[in-house]
Amino acid sequence: MKLRYFLLLLFASLGTFGAPLPQSQEPVLFKDVRIEDPFWSPRIEANRTGCIPANYKMCKETGRLDAFKPEYKGGRHIFWDSDVAKWLEAGYYSLQTTPNPELRKTLDEVVADIIAMQETNGYLNSYFHYADPKGKWQYLRHNHELYCAGHLMEAAVAHYYTTGKRDFLDCLCRYADHICETFGPKENQMHGYPGHEEIELALVKLYKATGNKKYLDQALYFLDERGKEPLYFALEEGKRGGDTNLWQRDKNYHQIHKRVRDQDEAVGHAVRALYLYSGMADVARETGDLGLLEACKKLWTSVCERKMYITGGAGPYLGNEGFEGDYVLPTSHICNETCAGIANAFFCHRMLSLTGEGKYADILEKIAYNNGLSGVSLDGRSFFYNNQLLTFDPEPGAPREHIRKGHEHPDLHRREWFGCSCCPPNQARFVASIGGYIYAKKEDSLFINLYIGSETTVPLKDNKVRILQKTDYPWDGKVVVSVDPEKQGEFEVALRHPYWCRRYNLTVNGQKYDAPMEKGYLVIKRNWNKGDKIEFTMDMPVERVYANQRSKELRGRVALQRGPVVYCLETCDNATNDLDKLLLPKDGKIEAKFEAGLLGGVVALSGKAFLEESAKDNSPLYTTKTPKGREVDFKAVPYYAWDNREPGSVIVWLREE
Amino acid sequence: MKLRYFLLLLFASLGTFGAPLPQSQEPVLFKDVRIEDPFWSPRIEANRTGCIPANYKMCKETGRLDAFKPEYKGGRHIFWDSDVAKWLEAGYYSLQTTPNPELRKTLDEVVADIIAMQETNGYLNSYFHYADPKGKWQYLRHNHELYCAGHLMEAAVAHYYTTGKRDFLDCLCRYADHICETFGPKENQMHGYPGHEEIELALVKLYKATGNKKYLDQALYFLDERGKEPLYFALEEGKRGGDTNLWQRDKNYHQIHKRVRDQDEAVGHAVRALYLYSGMADVARETGDLGLLEACKKLWTSVCERKMYITGGAGPYLGNEGFEGDYVLPTSHICNETCAGIANAFFCHRMLSLTGEGKYADILEKIAYNNGLSGVSLDGRSFFYNNQLLTFDPEPGAPREHIRKGHEHPDLHRREWFGCSCCPPNQARFVASIGGYIYAKKEDSLFINLYIGSETTVPLKDNKVRILQKTDYPWDGKVVVSVDPEKQGEFEVALRHPYWCRRYNLTVNGQKYDAPMEKGYLVIKRNWNKGDKIEFTMDMPVERVYANQRSKELRGRVALQRGPVVYCLETCDNATNDLDKLLLPKDGKIEAKFEAGLLGGVVALSGKAFLEESAKDNSPLYTTKTPKGREVDFKAVPYYAWDNREPGSVIVWLREE
């Protein structure tokens, strides 16, 4: 080990540096960005008019909202608070974009109920307050209390940024204070950590909103306690009369198989893991902790370079909603949970902020246009928990409303709600907060991470710059950026060069600009004036994507992608419901065409495929005759938009001839 | 419904006809056939010197043998008797082929222990006799008592045919009498049936060995009681304080979802199902029951024309060791239990005997040369419970002895024994009794169903014919049959025309003979003399086999077959351990060559394949670059013989380029 590196690690191991890492980006918060974009504005509007009300309706119907009230007589559940919190968070984000007094009133009423329920010591959980007061903090491994606390903190921070009012934030600070008192290294404290990670990243948010460093320290405590022997969860099981000898798979499930700084492979429950890694990256960024940074880099590589779906999702295994081995990427009967994709976006965004490297934004973008949107229907009213890449619908064309409410074929079509309904409100908050992922700054540099029509004003070291983006991305590769500094001055505008982009043209004020590439960004460093204009035009051909040959499931298969958008085939556009019978010829021409009337306006792909289907229905089980078939037209649509028309099957990875 | 058919069904529904169906074949029993065959004699010898002693050793070590003795103090198990019974059955079959006083002594001692343990009322089960006397007949659904009884009956019949002694047979008749008293339609009888079928076919064996029709009637009772509402197993659950509302999947598991005559799709636990169907076919044959016959035909079609592996195995689903839907034929992480393949051979043989149609013998042969042998190593000493068609061995080349005894990777390599060890003794009795599947007769017709070097003497209506077969089958398609009638006379010799055979040459005494094809047989009807000789030469090219296009798992894949033998590729013969990276060119030449030193002497196949493998180990997860690879030599060996050399992976269904 090199001495310099050793010393850095030594410092890191001594605790927090107390200063952000110098290479980091500071994201421009959602509250400071206004979106006006042909792709995202309709998504945000569907989120506001469809998804957020749908979440409200189901939270109300199922008792989740009333569970905060003392007069409520129905059942309660240990993770209900988190669903409500994510809906609140989404709601307050949404109010930023579009004021809505009725929604504001609904949200504020629920917030008032939550605040009113808080115990005098700060404790705040509707299940344990009413249904099991003696159970508080007694079973961290499975009881989701710290998880719910984290989501409430995130909601309170969103509430604070949107409304400017401190009451909900103060309420959650009191809860956080109680948690800081309860959990810690002192003898009279519990040496525990959450069974479902989330509070780590939430405590950092609370720290950033309040400036109270105690919350950052508490996040670090939870991280560093994790995986310490003897394992807290083992001791807890012992106290409960259970088996203190935890199985390896259970340790993996909770990411307690190693100390977090020693972890280098993503294992266990995918959402738990990705929330943990996000919290690690947050703490690393705020404290300059290089040990955490190195672990985060390894874990990100494990997730995004060895275990990630082409759509940005992760966690194939249905049995534990978890990761599999490297390159294990089955396409049907998979988990690939909506929340895991979104959690991966969180992790990528934090790695981007932490390192300033464009490759993290590449995957953030991949999620934003694929798995991060596939969880919700175009009208915002139905949801996937699991995101399949290959399905076979035994009843294509069945009535949509029946499917939405029904329990049959749970993974084939989107549904209204789930017993464990973490995904619908997560989807709502992700879309509502997309504005927070577009821009970032660092001293005199301004970063454009996502190409979304939008406007923001960013204070740089000695200046203040208004940025206006206009684009038809992801359908068209042209992005026009107006740069309006408050005063003339030299600074950098860094445009992310997407990983999929092989050719581009870049001009500033109509003149070709030869920008150097730094960490995945095209950096334009010049003396800027009001009214300066960048034109960045990326070639966007249809591309054939192949998986690493170590992926047994994806060998011999090809996916279609254009720009960041991954495509799929659906029954309703194609000659068969059994889409895996289609073979894509290796050298067939594929046409891309924008269709304004299709799925809210998308670029669809079309070409010729070979349908391997015998005419006879009574063909034998085994035969020596070469399989027969015929040439057919195929049509592909963006994966995120599938299952919005006549119900049927889907395929992403086609066999290639 | 046609009147004639209706009347037949009406008769059938009235009960037993009491006479075998006229179209049936009467198999020549194992005891009347002497095998001398380059393929089977070594298999039978390995069975005698390896498999039967290995079963003895493990039955002894685990307590299965001593469990019959009162002084035994160890644990007992509800299905142990069946393992011992199958080993006894195998042992007595083997004594027929090769006398072996030491084995005879061992077997006879165990038989004496079993007889000595019998209760005065005839009851006979080591677990319930010693460990749970109050539990007798209390939980038919799961307690395997009738299953164990059936296997003991089969062992007793084998003992009787081999030794000529009646003591064990009489003992089992007393048990059968007790069962006949206990179970039946009368008010003072239990209206139950086995949770694991087997006794139905065993009672028919007992009937045929003793002539006592009561046993045949009892088999019919068990069949017809099955699936009757209210379900016996539901009532039984109710008595035990359980849920009387059985799930559909549990009804399917036990084949009680419908009355057996109404069943037309193979569902549930594969071994249970195939033993049941075998029993149905037995009863249909002995009684002429057309309702059962029709159900058997439908069920056979369901198994062998829609749900069977190319190797003759069945039951892919590991979760319940059971059948899946039509054409659902996954190749890895499958159950495909050794016992299910063997049970399918039983069913096919019974359908052959019942109908005289060659197509049933085709599948019997498919099993005999593939899945029916893959369950055991060439030395007879280790076993597969599950038969995978595609594996990836993470530790190729690991020490064989370590694997045999170990519990790691249970499906990748054969092991010494299993907790539930039904397969090893089933394998032993199947190989030991292969002689019983070769010949059959019907009045003046003599059928040759399998091409195995052997000799038998068959009494026909007015004659007695000695048949001597000589062949190098399955490596060579030439079969020479000497026909020696006791006296000159007209009769038929029917040679099965295998389904895989596209061209053949047939001569009688050197003269080309143009035999008509009847029900899958080439029928030679002539005046036979002593010393007559048939030469039947089948072309045996290497063939490419494709699965029905409805099989999602097997699309785009090809298997190699020559004669009845299905081939596989193993790591040790090929350029990669990850065999699914190999692509077989559509038009590549494949050479077949007998290698005397390979795997006891087999025809191996070889040719060129394309290995899709990039040189770099750090290639990205997704890429737009077309997958690279290189041409390599491939070598394929018979599937049944895999995993007998250096441990590694296997593949049957190759991707085709």
mmCIF file of N, CA and C in Angstrom, chain A residues 303-310 327 329 366 392 502 543-550 552 554-556 578 580-581 586 612-614 616-628 653 655, chain B residues 303-310 327 329 366 392 502 543-550 552 554-556 578 580-581 586 612-614 616-628 653 655:
data_model
loop_
_atom_site.group_PDB
_atom_site.id
_atom_site.type_symbol
_atom_site.label_atom_id
_atom_site.label_comp_id
_atom_site.label_asym_id
_atom_site.label_seq_id
_atom_site.Cartn_x
_atom_site.Cartn_y
_atom_site.Cartn_z
ATOM 1 N N VAL A 303 -22.504 -3.298 -8.459
ATOM 2 C CA VAL A 303 -23.895 -3.159 -8.895
ATOM 3 C C VAL A 303 -23.960 -2.853 -10.391
ATOM 4 N N CYS A 304 -23.324 -1.780 -10.796
ATOM 5 C CA CYS A 304 -23.603 -1.217 -12.120
ATOM 6 C C CYS A 304 -22.744 -1.796 -13.235
ATOM 7 N N GLU A 305 -21.668 -2.469 -12.883
ATOM 8 C CA GLU A 305 -20.845 -3.060 -13.938
ATOM 9 C C GLU A 305 -20.898 -4.577 -13.937
ATOM 10 N N ARG A 306 -21.616 -5.184 -12.984
ATOM 11 C CA ARG A 306 -21.695 -6.648 -12.982
ATOM 12 C C ARG A 306 -23.081 -7.204 -12.675
ATOM 13 N N LYS A 307 -23.960 -6.390 -12.070
ATOM 14 C CA LYS A 307 -25.236 -6.949 -11.611
ATOM 15 C C LYS A 307 -26.472 -6.165 -12.061
ATOM 16 N N MET A 308 -26.301 -5.212 -12.931
ATOM 17 C CA MET A 308 -27.413 -4.318 -13.268
ATOM 18 C C MET A 308 -28.108 -4.722 -14.568
ATOM 19 N N TYR A 309 -29.417 -4.601 -14.575
ATOM 20 C CA TYR A 309 -30.155 -4.789 -15.823
ATOM 21 C C TYR A 309 -29.864 -3.644 -16.783
ATOM 22 N N ILE A 310 -30.076 -3.884 -18.048
ATOM 23 C CA ILE A 310 -29.831 -2.860 -19.061
ATOM 24 C C ILE A 310 -30.728 -1.645 -18.846
ATOM 25 N N TYR A 327 -23.230 -11.105 -13.229
ATOM 26 C CA TYR A 327 -23.714 -11.429 -14.571
ATOM 27 C C TYR A 327 -24.915 -12.368 -14.573
ATOM 28 N N LEU A 329 -28.466 -12.515 -14.823
ATOM 29 C CA LEU A 329 -29.475 -11.536 -15.233
ATOM 30 C C LEU A 329 -30.662 -12.190 -15.929
ATOM 31 N N LYS A 366 -29.735 6.401 -17.361
ATOM 32 C CA LYS A 366 -30.273 5.104 -17.800
ATOM 33 C C LYS A 366 -31.511 4.746 -16.978
ATOM 34 N N PHE A 392 -44.851 -13.734 -20.616
ATOM 35 C CA PHE A 392 -45.787 -14.387 -21.521
ATOM 36 C C PHE A 392 -47.152 -14.254 -20.884
ATOM 37 N N ARG A 502 -21.662 8.440 -29.627
ATOM 38 C CA ARG A 502 -20.403 8.167 -30.327
ATOM 39 C C ARG A 502 -19.951 9.362 -31.180
ATOM 40 N N GLU A 543 -29.066 1.441 -31.718
ATOM 41 C CA GLU A 543 -27.913 0.573 -31.485
ATOM 42 C C GLU A 543 -28.355 -0.801 -30.986
ATOM 43 N N ARG A 544 -27.576 -1.783 -31.375
ATOM 44 C CA ARG A 544 -27.779 -3.143 -30.866
ATOM 45 C C ARG A 544 -26.870 -3.316 -29.673
ATOM 46 N N VAL A 545 -27.428 -3.749 -28.563
ATOM 47 C CA VAL A 545 -26.631 -3.917 -27.358
ATOM 48 C C VAL A 545 -26.549 -5.406 -27.006
ATOM 49 N N TYR A 546 -25.350 -5.840 -26.676
ATOM 50 C CA TYR A 546 -25.134 -7.221 -26.250
ATOM 51 C C TYR A 546 -24.669 -7.219 -24.809
ATOM 52 N N ALA A 547 -25.022 -8.267 -24.098
ATOM 53 C CA ALA A 547 -24.549 -8.388 -22.717
ATOM 54 C C ALA A 547 -23.205 -9.100 -22.698
ATOM 55 N N ASN A 548 -22.492 -8.912 -21.623
ATOM 56 C CA ASN A 548 -21.250 -9.634 -21.386
ATOM 57 C C ASN A 548 -21.509 -11.135 -21.556
ATOM 58 N N GLN A 549 -20.587 -11.808 -22.231
ATOM 59 C CA GLN A 549 -20.805 -13.215 -22.547
ATOM 60 C C GLN A 549 -20.882 -14.114 -21.314
ATOM 61 N N ARG A 550 -20.491 -13.555 -20.174
ATOM 62 C CA ARG A 550 -20.634 -14.353 -18.954
ATOM 63 C C ARG A 550 -22.080 -14.432 -18.466
ATOM 64 N N LYS A 552 -25.221 -15.897 -18.649
ATOM 65 C CA LYS A 552 -25.782 -17.086 -19.293
ATOM 66 C C LYS A 552 -27.153 -16.808 -19.886
ATOM 67 N N LEU A 554 -28.379 -14.049 -21.144
ATOM 68 C CA LEU A 554 -28.493 -13.065 -22.214
ATOM 69 C C LEU A 554 -27.660 -13.411 -23.442
ATOM 70 N N ARG A 555 -26.969 -14.535 -23.395
ATOM 71 C CA ARG A 555 -26.172 -14.964 -24.536
ATOM 72 C C ARG A 555 -27.043 -15.174 -25.761
ATOM 73 N N GLY A 556 -26.516 -14.768 -26.916
ATOM 74 C CA GLY A 556 -27.256 -14.979 -28.154
ATOM 75 C C GLY A 556 -28.422 -14.021 -28.306
ATOM 76 N N ASP A 578 -46.295 -14.637 -28.151
ATOM 77 C CA ASP A 578 -45.153 -15.359 -27.578
ATOM 78 C C ASP A 578 -43.897 -14.746 -28.199
ATOM 79 N N ASP A 580 -40.868 -14.333 -27.599
ATOM 80 C CA ASP A 580 -39.554 -14.950 -27.649
ATOM 81 C C ASP A 580 -39.415 -15.885 -28.856
ATOM 82 N N LYS A 581 -40.487 -16.016 -29.632
ATOM 83 C CA LYS A 581 -40.383 -16.757 -30.889
ATOM 84 C C LYS A 581 -39.774 -15.910 -32.001
ATOM 85 N N LYS A 586 -29.281 -10.492 -37.875
ATOM 86 C CA LYS A 586 -28.071 -9.767 -37.443
ATOM 87 C C LYS A 586 -27.874 -8.448 -38.185
ATOM 88 N N GLU A 612 -40.375 -17.679 -35.533
ATOM 89 C CA GLU A 612 -40.179 -19.128 -35.523
ATOM 90 C C GLU A 612 -41.452 -19.779 -35.005
ATOM 91 N N GLU A 613 -42.340 -20.089 -35.915
ATOM 92 C CA GLU A 613 -43.634 -20.619 -35.492
ATOM 93 C C GLU A 613 -44.126 -21.550 -36.579
ATOM 94 N N SER A 614 -44.395 -22.782 -36.189
ATOM 95 C CA SER A 614 -44.893 -23.706 -37.195
ATOM 96 C C SER A 614 -46.383 -23.492 -37.349
ATOM 97 N N LYS A 616 -48.598 -25.776 -37.900
ATOM 98 C CA LYS A 616 -49.401 -26.833 -37.283
ATOM 99 C C LYS A 616 -49.388 -26.721 -35.766
ATOM 100 N N ASP A 617 -50.518 -27.001 -35.196
ATOM 101 C CA ASP A 617 -50.604 -26.948 -33.749
ATOM 102 C C ASP A 617 -50.213 -28.293 -33.137
ATOM 103 N N ASN A 618 -50.222 -29.343 -33.947
ATOM 104 C CA ASN A 618 -49.959 -30.681 -33.418
ATOM 105 C C ASN A 618 -48.557 -31.163 -33.749
ATOM 106 N N SER A 619 -47.643 -30.232 -33.933
ATOM 107 C CA SER A 619 -46.280 -30.649 -34.218
ATOM 108 C C SER A 619 -45.725 -31.409 -33.008
ATOM 109 N N PRO A 620 -44.812 -32.345 -33.291
ATOM 110 C CA PRO A 620 -44.367 -33.227 -32.195
ATOM 111 C C PRO A 620 -43.502 -32.493 -31.171
ATOM 112 N N LEU A 621 -43.328 -33.168 -30.017
ATOM 113 C CA LEU A 621 -42.504 -32.587 -28.957
ATOM 114 C C LEU A 621 -41.059 -32.448 -29.415
ATOM 115 N N TYR A 622 -40.544 -33.483 -30.077
ATOM 116 C CA TYR A 622 -39.178 -33.429 -30.610
ATOM 117 C C TYR A 622 -39.205 -33.822 -32.075
ATOM 118 N N THR A 623 -38.370 -33.191 -32.869
ATOM 119 C CA THR A 623 -38.360 -33.475 -34.292
ATOM 120 C C THR A 623 -36.959 -33.276 -34.835
ATOM 121 N N THR A 624 -36.664 -33.935 -35.951
ATOM 122 C CA THR A 624 -35.375 -33.688 -36.601
ATOM 123 C C THR A 624 -35.527 -32.643 -37.705
ATOM 124 N N LYS A 625 -36.735 -32.157 -37.901
ATOM 125 C CA LYS A 625 -36.931 -31.128 -38.939
ATOM 126 C C LYS A 625 -36.495 -29.763 -38.411
ATOM 127 N N THR A 626 -35.788 -29.025 -39.226
ATOM 128 C CA THR A 626 -35.333 -27.687 -38.854
ATOM 129 C C THR A 626 -36.555 -26.806 -38.575
ATOM 130 N N PRO A 627 -36.485 -26.027 -37.493
ATOM 131 C CA PRO A 627 -37.632 -25.173 -37.165
ATOM 132 C C PRO A 627 -38.020 -24.262 -38.326
ATOM 133 N N LYS A 628 -39.308 -24.146 -38.531
ATOM 134 C CA LYS A 628 -39.828 -23.328 -39.621
ATOM 135 C C LYS A 628 -40.262 -21.962 -39.093
ATOM 136 N N TRP A 653 -34.868 -8.504 -24.467
ATOM 137 C CA TRP A 653 -33.710 -9.178 -25.065
ATOM 138 C C TRP A 653 -34.197 -10.170 -26.107
ATOM 139 N N ARG A 655 -33.818 -12.808 -29.285
ATOM 140 C CA ARG A 655 -32.832 -13.718 -29.861
ATOM 141 C C ARG A 655 -32.338 -13.119 -31.176
ATOM 142 N N VAL B 303 -47.831 -36.897 -20.805
ATOM 143 C CA VAL B 303 -46.452 -37.043 -20.328
ATOM 144 C C VAL B 303 -45.477 -37.051 -21.499
ATOM 145 N N CYS B 304 -45.669 -37.985 -22.410
ATOM 146 C CA CYS B 304 -44.602 -38.294 -23.372
ATOM 147 C C CYS B 304 -44.650 -37.448 -24.644
ATOM 148 N N GLU B 305 -45.777 -36.793 -24.885
ATOM 149 C CA GLU B 305 -45.824 -35.954 -26.083
ATOM 150 C C GLU B 305 -45.876 -34.470 -25.758
ATOM 151 N N ARG B 306 -45.940 -34.117 -24.477
ATOM 152 C CA ARG B 306 -45.970 -32.683 -24.141
ATOM 153 C C ARG B 306 -45.098 -32.297 -22.942
ATOM 154 N N LYS B 307 -44.704 -33.271 -22.113
ATOM 155 C CA LYS B 307 -44.000 -32.889 -20.878
ATOM 156 C C LYS B 307 -42.700 -33.643 -20.632
ATOM 157 N N MET B 308 -42.243 -34.406 -21.595
ATOM 158 C CA MET B 308 -41.100 -35.289 -21.350
ATOM 159 C C MET B 308 -39.794 -34.671 -21.848
ATOM 160 N N TYR B 309 -38.736 -34.864 -21.098
ATOM 161 C CA TYR B 309 -37.415 -34.481 -21.574
ATOM 162 C C TYR B 309 -36.991 -35.402 -22.718
ATOM 163 N N ILE B 310 -36.068 -34.930 -23.525
ATOM 164 C CA ILE B 310 -35.583 -35.723 -24.660
ATOM 165 C C ILE B 310 -34.921 -37.015 -24.177
ATOM 166 N N TYR B 327 -44.903 -28.369 -22.533
ATOM 167 C CA TYR B 327 -43.730 -27.822 -23.220
ATOM 168 C C TYR B 327 -42.842 -26.972 -22.303
ATOM 169 N N LEU B 329 -39.886 -27.022 -20.325
ATOM 170 C CA LEU B 329 -38.773 -27.963 -20.234
ATOM 171 C C LEU B 329 -37.454 -27.251 -19.931
ATOM 172 N N LYS B 366 -36.026 -45.112 -25.187
ATOM 173 C CA LYS B 366 -35.422 -43.786 -24.945
ATOM 174 C C LYS B 366 -34.967 -43.670 -23.492
ATOM 175 N N PHE B 392 -23.478 -25.744 -14.644
ATOM 176 C CA PHE B 392 -22.227 -24.983 -14.645
ATOM 177 C C PHE B 392 -21.520 -25.323 -13.346
ATOM 178 N N ARG B 502 -34.856 -44.187 -39.959
ATOM 179 C CA ARG B 502 -35.449 -43.704 -41.222
ATOM 180 C C ARG B 502 -35.204 -44.675 -42.382
ATOM 181 N N GLU B 543 -28.215 -37.396 -35.710
ATOM 182 C CA GLU B 543 -29.328 -36.519 -36.058
ATOM 183 C C GLU B 543 -29.359 -35.305 -35.144
ATOM 184 N N ARG B 544 -29.833 -34.208 -35.724
ATOM 185 C CA ARG B 544 -30.080 -32.986 -34.944
ATOM 186 C C ARG B 544 -31.539 -32.986 -34.542
ATOM 187 N N VAL B 545 -31.790 -32.831 -33.278
ATOM 188 C CA VAL B 545 -33.167 -32.844 -32.791
ATOM 189 C C VAL B 545 -33.536 -31.456 -32.280
ATOM 190 N N TYR B 546 -34.717 -31.031 -32.651
ATOM 191 C CA TYR B 546 -35.240 -29.737 -32.186
ATOM 192 C C TYR B 546 -36.485 -29.990 -31.360
ATOM 193 N N ALA B 547 -36.709 -29.121 -30.387
ATOM 194 C CA ALA B 547 -37.931 -29.252 -29.590
ATOM 195 C C ALA B 547 -39.059 -28.474 -30.249
ATOM 196 N N ASN B 548 -40.267 -28.831 -29.891
ATOM 197 C CA ASN B 548 -41.438 -28.082 -30.321
ATOM 198 C C ASN B 548 -41.222 -26.604 -30.000
ATOM 199 N N GLN B 549 -41.604 -25.764 -30.943
ATOM 200 C CA GLN B 549 -41.331 -24.327 -30.782
ATOM 201 C C GLN B 549 -42.073 -23.701 -29.611
ATOM 202 N N ARG B 550 -43.030 -24.438 -29.079
ATOM 203 C CA ARG B 550 -43.720 -23.899 -27.901
ATOM 204 C C ARG B 550 -42.870 -24.003 -26.630
ATOM 205 N N LYS B 552 -40.360 -22.745 -24.581
ATOM 206 C CA LYS B 552 -39.614 -21.481 -24.505
ATOM 207 C C LYS B 552 -38.145 -21.726 -24.184
ATOM 208 N N LEU B 554 -36.235 -24.267 -24.951
ATOM 209 C CA LEU B 554 -35.425 -25.031 -25.900
ATOM 210 C C LEU B 554 -35.367 -24.400 -27.284
ATOM 211 N N ARG B 555 -36.015 -23.254 -27.433
ATOM 212 C CA ARG B 555 -35.985 -22.557 -28.727
ATOM 213 C C ARG B 555 -34.575 -22.162 -29.100
ATOM 214 N N GLY B 556 -34.261 -22.309 -30.383
ATOM 215 C CA GLY B 556 -32.943 -21.900 -30.849
ATOM 216 C C GLY B 556 -31.858 -22.878 -30.455
ATOM 217 N N ASP B 578 -17.815 -23.492 -19.403
ATOM 218 C CA ASP B 578 -19.112 -22.813 -19.508
ATOM 219 C C ASP B 578 -19.688 -23.210 -20.863
ATOM 220 N N ASP B 580 -22.424 -23.539 -22.317
ATOM 221 C CA ASP B 580 -23.485 -22.840 -23.035
ATOM 222 C C ASP B 580 -22.935 -21.680 -23.864
ATOM 223 N N LYS B 581 -21.623 -21.473 -23.796
ATOM 224 C CA LYS B 581 -20.992 -20.493 -24.681
ATOM 225 C C LYS B 581 -20.739 -21.068 -26.075
ATOM 226 N N LYS B 586 -25.119 -24.531 -38.023
ATOM 227 C CA LYS B 586 -26.293 -25.241 -38.566
ATOM 228 C C LYS B 586 -25.902 -26.370 -39.505
ATOM 229 N N GLU B 612 -18.245 -18.699 -28.086
ATOM 230 C CA GLU B 612 -18.494 -17.269 -27.916
ATOM 231 C C GLU B 612 -17.841 -16.821 -26.611
ATOM 232 N N GLU B 613 -16.627 -16.399 -26.725
ATOM 233 C CA GLU B 613 -15.883 -16.057 -25.510
ATOM 234 C C GLU B 613 -14.895 -14.969 -25.865
ATOM 235 N N SER B 614 -14.988 -13.849 -25.173
ATOM 236 C CA SER B 614 -14.048 -12.776 -25.467
ATOM 237 C C SER B 614 -12.759 -13.061 -24.723
ATOM 238 N N LYS B 616 -10.803 -10.890 -23.363
ATOM 239 C CA LYS B 616 -10.605 -10.035 -22.188
ATOM 240 C C LYS B 616 -11.534 -10.442 -21.053
ATOM 241 N N ASP B 617 -10.993 -10.353 -19.864
ATOM 242 C CA ASP B 617 -11.806 -10.702 -18.714
ATOM 243 C C ASP B 617 -12.582 -9.493 -18.209
ATOM 244 N N ASN B 618 -12.142 -8.301 -18.628
ATOM 245 C CA ASN B 618 -12.780 -7.089 -18.113
ATOM 246 C C ASN B 618 -13.724 -6.454 -19.122
ATOM 247 N N SER B 619 -14.286 -7.267 -19.995
ATOM 248 C CA SER B 619 -15.215 -6.710 -20.971
ATOM 249 C C SER B 619 -16.427 -6.149 -20.231
ATOM 250 N N PRO B 620 -17.056 -5.109 -20.796
ATOM 251 C CA PRO B 620 -18.125 -4.423 -20.053
ATOM 252 C C PRO B 620 -19.383 -5.277 -19.933
ATOM 253 N N LEU B 621 -20.258 -4.834 -19.006
ATOM 254 C CA LEU B 621 -21.519 -5.550 -18.800
ATOM 255 C C LEU B 621 -22.377 -5.504 -20.050
ATOM 256 N N TYR B 622 -22.450 -4.330 -20.679
ATOM 257 C CA TYR B 622 -23.205 -4.178 -21.929
ATOM 258 C C TYR B 622 -22.318 -3.499 -22.953
ATOM 259 N N THR B 623 -22.468 -3.910 -24.203
ATOM 260 C CA THR B 623 -21.627 -3.349 -25.254
ATOM 261 C C THR B 623 -22.400 -3.345 -26.566
ATOM 262 N N THR B 624 -21.999 -2.464 -27.475
ATOM 263 C CA THR B 624 -22.610 -2.489 -28.807
ATOM 264 C C THR B 624 -21.761 -3.306 -29.775
ATOM 265 N N LYS B 625 -20.661 -3.828 -29.267
ATOM 266 C CA LYS B 625 -19.812 -4.655 -30.148
ATOM 267 C C LYS B 625 -20.379 -6.063 -30.271
ATOM 268 N N THR B 626 -20.405 -6.569 -31.490
ATOM 269 C CA THR B 626 -20.905 -7.922 -31.736
ATOM 270 C C THR B 626 -20.051 -8.925 -30.955
ATOM 271 N N PRO B 627 -20.698 -9.896 -30.311
ATOM 272 C CA PRO B 627 -19.941 -10.874 -29.521
ATOM 273 C C PRO B 627 -18.860 -11.564 -30.360
ATOM 274 N N LYS B 628 -17.709 -11.705 -29.775
ATOM 275 C CA LYS B 628 -16.584 -12.343 -30.464
ATOM 276 C C LYS B 628 -16.465 -13.807 -30.042
ATOM 277 N N TRP B 653 -28.691 -29.460 -24.659
ATOM 278 C CA TRP B 653 -29.295 -28.604 -25.690
ATOM 279 C C TRP B 653 -28.345 -27.452 -26.012
ATOM 280 N N ARG B 655 -26.900 -24.250 -28.198
ATOM 281 C CA ARG B 655 -27.392 -23.177 -29.061
ATOM 282 C C ARG B 655 -26.942 -23.472 -30.488
#
